[in-house]
Amino acid sequence: MKRLTVAWLSAFLLSGSALTSYAQTNSPIPERDSSSVSLFEYATKIPKRNKVFNLDLEMHAGFNADFFSGKLDEAAFRFRGVKIDVTGEVNDRLFYWYRQTLNGGYEGQALENLNESIEYAYIGYKLNERFTLTAGKQDVFYGGFEYDENPLLIYEYSDMNEYSLCYLTGIGLGYQPNESQEIRLQVTNSRMGSMEDEYGRPPEGFKKPRVPLFYTLNWNGNFLDELIHLRYSVSAAEQAQGKYMYSVFTGQSIEAGPVYAYFDVMYSRGKLDPLGLLTELTQPEVSGEEEPEPPVRMQNIDYLSLVGEIQYRFHPKWQLFAKGMYESASIYKAYDAYEKGKYRTAWGYQGGLEFYPMADDNLHIFLTAIGKKYNLSERAKALDASLDDTARLSIGFIYRLPLY
């Protein structure tokens, strides 16, 4: 990729005078105040003539003051995300999407032979006006609106969306009977790496499945002239031989003038801990630089998440938002020394002010306050588990920069 970029840049510099001359006489380009004009078009004054190749750079960065249990831990500048996003339409039927994060996740995963930094690497084909097929690494067809949002715009996810596997390799089939309804069926891998990569130390007797696949059925609909939107999904996967996990994601949203709001309800249950959050509570502390041995993955775990957000665009360039979360983690069936019941509860809050200085929403500057408060039951405390409440104040920017 670096070599390709250098070659393109060299060619661009050598032909600069010719491009400028052509642009001045043949192709007026408006001032670059929106994504309708890419950086290439603005610099060369040459308009794009097709949709075969589109290149964007996504950046989310800011100055963060982090607090643990009410005490300042650290205040520093930090990038939450930097990504390259490439999309295109080869013809009226064939399209593709490639997206990769540039700040982490480069370790190769054995099952898929890819690394986590690659989020999208798929091709799509429109079979006809109703059916569309996708193949390659893609996002799981979960429901819910927090999940459906571009990760670039998320300040902090709920635990359910933060720890659920999101990008996996497989195939998907979409059916759109009309403009307001969509049904999608998807089969992907259930993990990217080995069983040990995903679950640490599986309990004794848990063997890897011979067909580690993840199945998802998704329905999306809008009603009342797109006033109300719904996004529902059900999923299932074999975690180990004869051991399964299931999840249900539901999302409801409403958009009326300057107000947009959604409410998501998400539930996941697995014979092996689906998210790993309860298993983390059993991680023993290790002194010095010794590498801790991963704890045995807990069994019979379920998670419930409730997430709601409201956004108010009180001015074309200004927006207020508030977001709240309630999440719980429980053992639904007692085993060994672990009792049935709730172990972990979390309440999350987010709020802030966003300023959009350009003609579109590609760039905005934010001021946010984010926090989570945890409560551990007596069952969890008996495991010597503890969690610090967290909070963060941030000021920064989010920019989706169209390069070409």
mmCIF file of N, CA, C and O in Angstrom, residues 145-146 154-161 252 260-266 304-311 320-328 346-352 369-373:
data_model
loop_
_atom_site.group_PDB
_atom_site.id
_atom_site.type_symbol
_atom_site.label_atom_id
_atom_site.label_comp_id
_atom_site.label_asym_id
_atom_site.label_seq_id
_atom_site.Cartn_x
_atom_site.Cartn_y
_atom_site.Cartn_z
ATOM 1 N N PHE A 145 -29.524 -0.110 16.859
ATOM 2 C CA PHE A 145 -29.048 1.099 16.208
ATOM 3 C C PHE A 145 -27.694 1.571 16.717
ATOM 4 O O PHE A 145 -26.969 2.238 15.984
ATOM 5 N N GLU A 146 -27.331 1.256 17.943
ATOM 6 C CA GLU A 146 -25.968 1.548 18.370
ATOM 7 C C GLU A 146 -25.001 0.747 17.513
ATOM 8 O O GLU A 146 -23.982 1.252 17.042
ATOM 9 N N ILE A 154 -18.894 6.677 17.317
ATOM 10 C CA ILE A 154 -19.189 6.170 18.659
ATOM 11 C C ILE A 154 -18.113 6.627 19.643
ATOM 12 O O ILE A 154 -16.930 6.403 19.435
ATOM 13 N N TYR A 155 -18.538 7.265 20.724
ATOM 14 C CA TYR A 155 -17.587 7.686 21.762
ATOM 15 C C TYR A 155 -17.251 6.530 22.698
ATOM 16 O O TYR A 155 -16.106 6.407 23.139
ATOM 17 N N GLU A 156 -18.228 5.705 23.008
ATOM 18 C CA GLU A 156 -17.984 4.474 23.761
ATOM 19 C C GLU A 156 -19.200 3.568 23.587
ATOM 20 O O GLU A 156 -20.339 3.991 23.745
ATOM 21 N N TYR A 157 -18.940 2.300 23.250
ATOM 22 C CA TYR A 157 -20.010 1.336 23.054
ATOM 23 C C TYR A 157 -20.526 0.795 24.378
ATOM 24 O O TYR A 157 -19.846 0.836 25.412
ATOM 25 N N SER A 158 -21.718 0.227 24.326
ATOM 26 C CA SER A 158 -22.189 -0.617 25.419
ATOM 27 C C SER A 158 -21.308 -1.860 25.459
ATOM 28 O O SER A 158 -20.625 -2.206 24.490
ATOM 29 N N ASP A 159 -21.304 -2.556 26.599
ATOM 30 C CA ASP A 159 -20.501 -3.775 26.712
ATOM 31 C C ASP A 159 -20.896 -4.805 25.660
ATOM 32 O O ASP A 159 -20.042 -5.495 25.099
ATOM 33 N N MET A 160 -22.186 -4.926 25.381
ATOM 34 C CA MET A 160 -22.650 -5.924 24.436
ATOM 35 C C MET A 160 -22.035 -5.698 23.056
ATOM 36 O O MET A 160 -21.526 -6.626 22.423
ATOM 37 N N ASN A 161 -22.055 -4.469 22.583
ATOM 38 C CA ASN A 161 -21.506 -4.186 21.256
ATOM 39 C C ASN A 161 -19.987 -4.071 21.262
ATOM 40 O O ASN A 161 -19.343 -4.298 20.242
ATOM 41 N N GLN A 252 -35.246 0.091 18.073
ATOM 42 C CA GLN A 252 -36.366 0.931 17.648
ATOM 43 C C GLN A 252 -35.897 2.374 17.612
ATOM 44 O O GLN A 252 -35.277 2.840 18.573
ATOM 45 N N TYR A 260 -33.675 12.921 16.919
ATOM 46 C CA TYR A 260 -33.494 11.507 16.574
ATOM 47 C C TYR A 260 -33.242 10.750 17.872
ATOM 48 O O TYR A 260 -32.451 11.183 18.723
ATOM 49 N N ALA A 261 -33.924 9.609 18.048
ATOM 50 C CA ALA A 261 -33.763 8.828 19.269
ATOM 51 C C ALA A 261 -33.905 7.353 18.937
ATOM 52 O O ALA A 261 -34.620 6.968 18.011
ATOM 53 N N TYR A 262 -33.192 6.518 19.720
ATOM 54 C CA TYR A 262 -33.353 5.074 19.561
ATOM 55 C C TYR A 262 -33.285 4.394 20.918
ATOM 56 O O TYR A 262 -32.763 4.937 21.896
ATOM 57 N N PHE A 263 -33.815 3.167 20.946
ATOM 58 C CA PHE A 263 -33.754 2.343 22.148
ATOM 59 C C PHE A 263 -33.490 0.905 21.711
ATOM 60 O O PHE A 263 -34.257 0.324 20.944
ATOM 61 N N ASP A 264 -32.378 0.334 22.183
ATOM 62 C CA ASP A 264 -31.969 -1.022 21.830
ATOM 63 C C ASP A 264 -32.111 -1.940 23.036
ATOM 64 O O ASP A 264 -31.776 -1.550 24.169
ATOM 65 N N VAL A 265 -32.577 -3.162 22.783
ATOM 66 C CA VAL A 265 -32.601 -4.223 23.782
ATOM 67 C C VAL A 265 -31.826 -5.398 23.196
ATOM 68 O O VAL A 265 -32.163 -5.895 22.116
ATOM 69 N N MET A 266 -30.776 -5.855 23.896
ATOM 70 C CA MET A 266 -29.916 -6.915 23.387
ATOM 71 C C MET A 266 -29.727 -7.981 24.456
ATOM 72 O O MET A 266 -29.510 -7.660 25.628
ATOM 73 N N LEU A 304 -27.641 -9.043 29.384
ATOM 74 C CA LEU A 304 -28.753 -8.199 28.956
ATOM 75 C C LEU A 304 -28.268 -6.760 28.872
ATOM 76 O O LEU A 304 -27.630 -6.267 29.810
ATOM 77 N N SER A 305 -28.564 -6.091 27.765
ATOM 78 C CA SER A 305 -28.166 -4.686 27.596
ATOM 79 C C SER A 305 -29.357 -3.861 27.126
ATOM 80 O O SER A 305 -30.062 -4.254 26.183
ATOM 81 N N LEU A 306 -29.552 -2.719 27.762
ATOM 82 C CA LEU A 306 -30.551 -1.730 27.352
ATOM 83 C C LEU A 306 -29.799 -0.439 27.059
ATOM 84 O O LEU A 306 -29.081 0.070 27.925
ATOM 85 N N VAL A 307 -29.957 0.088 25.849
ATOM 86 C CA VAL A 307 -29.215 1.276 25.430
ATOM 87 C C VAL A 307 -30.178 2.253 24.771
ATOM 88 O O VAL A 307 -30.945 1.876 23.875
ATOM 89 N N GLY A 308 -30.138 3.499 25.204
ATOM 90 C CA GLY A 308 -30.970 4.534 24.607
ATOM 91 C C GLY A 308 -30.180 5.809 24.367
ATOM 92 O O GLY A 308 -29.297 6.155 25.157
ATOM 93 N N GLU A 309 -30.484 6.486 23.276
ATOM 94 C CA GLU A 309 -29.810 7.752 22.958
ATOM 95 C C GLU A 309 -30.798 8.705 22.309
ATOM 96 O O GLU A 309 -31.689 8.285 21.557
ATOM 97 N N ILE A 310 -30.624 9.999 22.597
ATOM 98 C CA ILE A 310 -31.410 11.039 21.950
ATOM 99 C C ILE A 310 -30.476 12.130 21.456
ATOM 100 O O ILE A 310 -29.538 12.520 22.163
ATOM 101 N N GLN A 311 -30.704 12.594 20.242
ATOM 102 C CA GLN A 311 -29.909 13.656 19.639
ATOM 103 C C GLN A 311 -30.845 14.796 19.246
ATOM 104 O O GLN A 311 -31.930 14.558 18.701
ATOM 105 N N LEU A 320 -26.851 18.564 20.403
ATOM 106 C CA LEU A 320 -26.724 18.014 21.750
ATOM 107 C C LEU A 320 -27.111 16.549 21.722
ATOM 108 O O LEU A 320 -27.990 16.146 20.951
ATOM 109 N N PHE A 321 -26.478 15.728 22.565
ATOM 110 C CA PHE A 321 -26.882 14.334 22.641
ATOM 111 C C PHE A 321 -26.735 13.837 24.075
ATOM 112 O O PHE A 321 -25.924 14.341 24.859
ATOM 113 N N ALA A 322 -27.532 12.825 24.403
ATOM 114 C CA ALA A 322 -27.445 12.154 25.705
ATOM 115 C C ALA A 322 -27.699 10.672 25.479
ATOM 116 O O ALA A 322 -28.547 10.292 24.662
ATOM 117 N N LYS A 323 -26.965 9.834 26.195
ATOM 118 C CA LYS A 323 -27.045 8.390 26.008
ATOM 119 C C LYS A 323 -26.949 7.696 27.352
ATOM 120 O O LYS A 323 -26.154 8.099 28.208
ATOM 121 N N GLY A 324 -27.769 6.669 27.540
ATOM 122 C CA GLY A 324 -27.748 5.922 28.784
ATOM 123 C C GLY A 324 -27.755 4.424 28.530
ATOM 124 O O GLY A 324 -28.268 3.954 27.507
ATOM 125 N N MET A 325 -27.189 3.654 29.474
ATOM 126 C CA MET A 325 -27.079 2.202 29.317
ATOM 127 C C MET A 325 -27.301 1.511 30.654
ATOM 128 O O MET A 325 -26.880 2.008 31.695
ATOM 129 N N TYR A 326 -27.980 0.371 30.597
ATOM 130 C CA TYR A 326 -28.078 -0.540 31.731
ATOM 131 C C TYR A 326 -27.685 -1.924 31.226
ATOM 132 O O TYR A 326 -28.225 -2.403 30.213
ATOM 133 N N GLU A 327 -26.763 -2.591 31.928
ATOM 134 C CA GLU A 327 -26.299 -3.894 31.468
ATOM 135 C C GLU A 327 -26.078 -4.813 32.663
ATOM 136 O O GLU A 327 -25.597 -4.384 33.720
ATOM 137 N N SER A 328 -26.427 -6.083 32.470
ATOM 138 C CA SER A 328 -26.251 -7.058 33.542
ATOM 139 C C SER A 328 -25.652 -8.342 32.984
ATOM 140 O O SER A 328 -25.801 -8.664 31.803
ATOM 141 N N ALA A 346 -23.908 -2.850 35.295
ATOM 142 C CA ALA A 346 -23.234 -1.614 34.892
ATOM 143 C C ALA A 346 -24.261 -0.593 34.428
ATOM 144 O O ALA A 346 -25.215 -0.935 33.721
ATOM 145 N N TRP A 347 -24.059 0.648 34.849
ATOM 146 C CA TRP A 347 -24.854 1.775 34.356
ATOM 147 C C TRP A 347 -23.901 2.716 33.629
ATOM 148 O O TRP A 347 -22.848 3.094 34.173
ATOM 149 N N GLY A 348 -24.251 3.086 32.415
ATOM 150 C CA GLY A 348 -23.397 3.988 31.647
ATOM 151 C C GLY A 348 -24.131 5.263 31.276
ATOM 152 O O GLY A 348 -25.353 5.267 31.104
ATOM 153 N N TYR A 349 -23.386 6.335 31.164
ATOM 154 C CA TYR A 349 -23.974 7.614 30.738
ATOM 155 C C TYR A 349 -23.002 8.304 29.787
ATOM 156 O O TYR A 349 -21.775 8.178 29.888
ATOM 157 N N GLN A 350 -23.572 9.032 28.843
ATOM 158 C CA GLN A 350 -22.797 9.847 27.919
ATOM 159 C C GLN A 350 -23.606 11.087 27.570
ATOM 160 O O GLN A 350 -24.832 11.026 27.469
ATOM 161 N N GLY A 351 -22.932 12.182 27.390
ATOM 162 C CA GLY A 351 -23.591 13.409 26.978
ATOM 163 C C GLY A 351 -22.580 14.362 26.401
ATOM 164 O O GLY A 351 -21.386 14.288 26.720
ATOM 165 N N GLY A 352 -23.047 15.246 25.536
ATOM 166 C CA GLY A 352 -22.090 16.181 24.967
ATOM 167 C C GLY A 352 -22.684 17.134 23.963
ATOM 168 O O GLY A 352 -23.880 17.109 23.647
ATOM 169 N N ALA A 369 -18.818 14.054 28.018
ATOM 170 C CA ALA A 369 -18.598 13.461 29.335
ATOM 171 C C ALA A 369 -19.150 12.049 29.287
ATOM 172 O O ALA A 369 -20.292 11.825 28.874
ATOM 173 N N ILE A 370 -18.340 11.075 29.695
ATOM 174 C CA ILE A 370 -18.689 9.660 29.582
ATOM 175 C C ILE A 370 -18.334 8.969 30.885
ATOM 176 O O ILE A 370 -17.287 9.255 31.482
ATOM 177 N N GLY A 371 -19.181 8.049 31.326
ATOM 178 C CA GLY A 371 -18.865 7.333 32.558
ATOM 179 C C GLY A 371 -19.597 6.012 32.679
ATOM 180 O O GLY A 371 -20.605 5.776 31.995
ATOM 181 N N LYS A 372 -19.077 5.135 33.545
ATOM 182 C CA LYS A 372 -19.717 3.870 33.867
ATOM 183 C C LYS A 372 -19.568 3.596 35.361
ATOM 184 O O LYS A 372 -18.509 3.819 35.939
ATOM 185 N N LYS A 373 -20.659 3.126 35.927
ATOM 186 C CA LYS A 373 -20.666 2.765 37.342
ATOM 187 C C LYS A 373 -21.013 1.281 37.435
ATOM 188 O O LYS A 373 -21.957 0.818 36.788
#
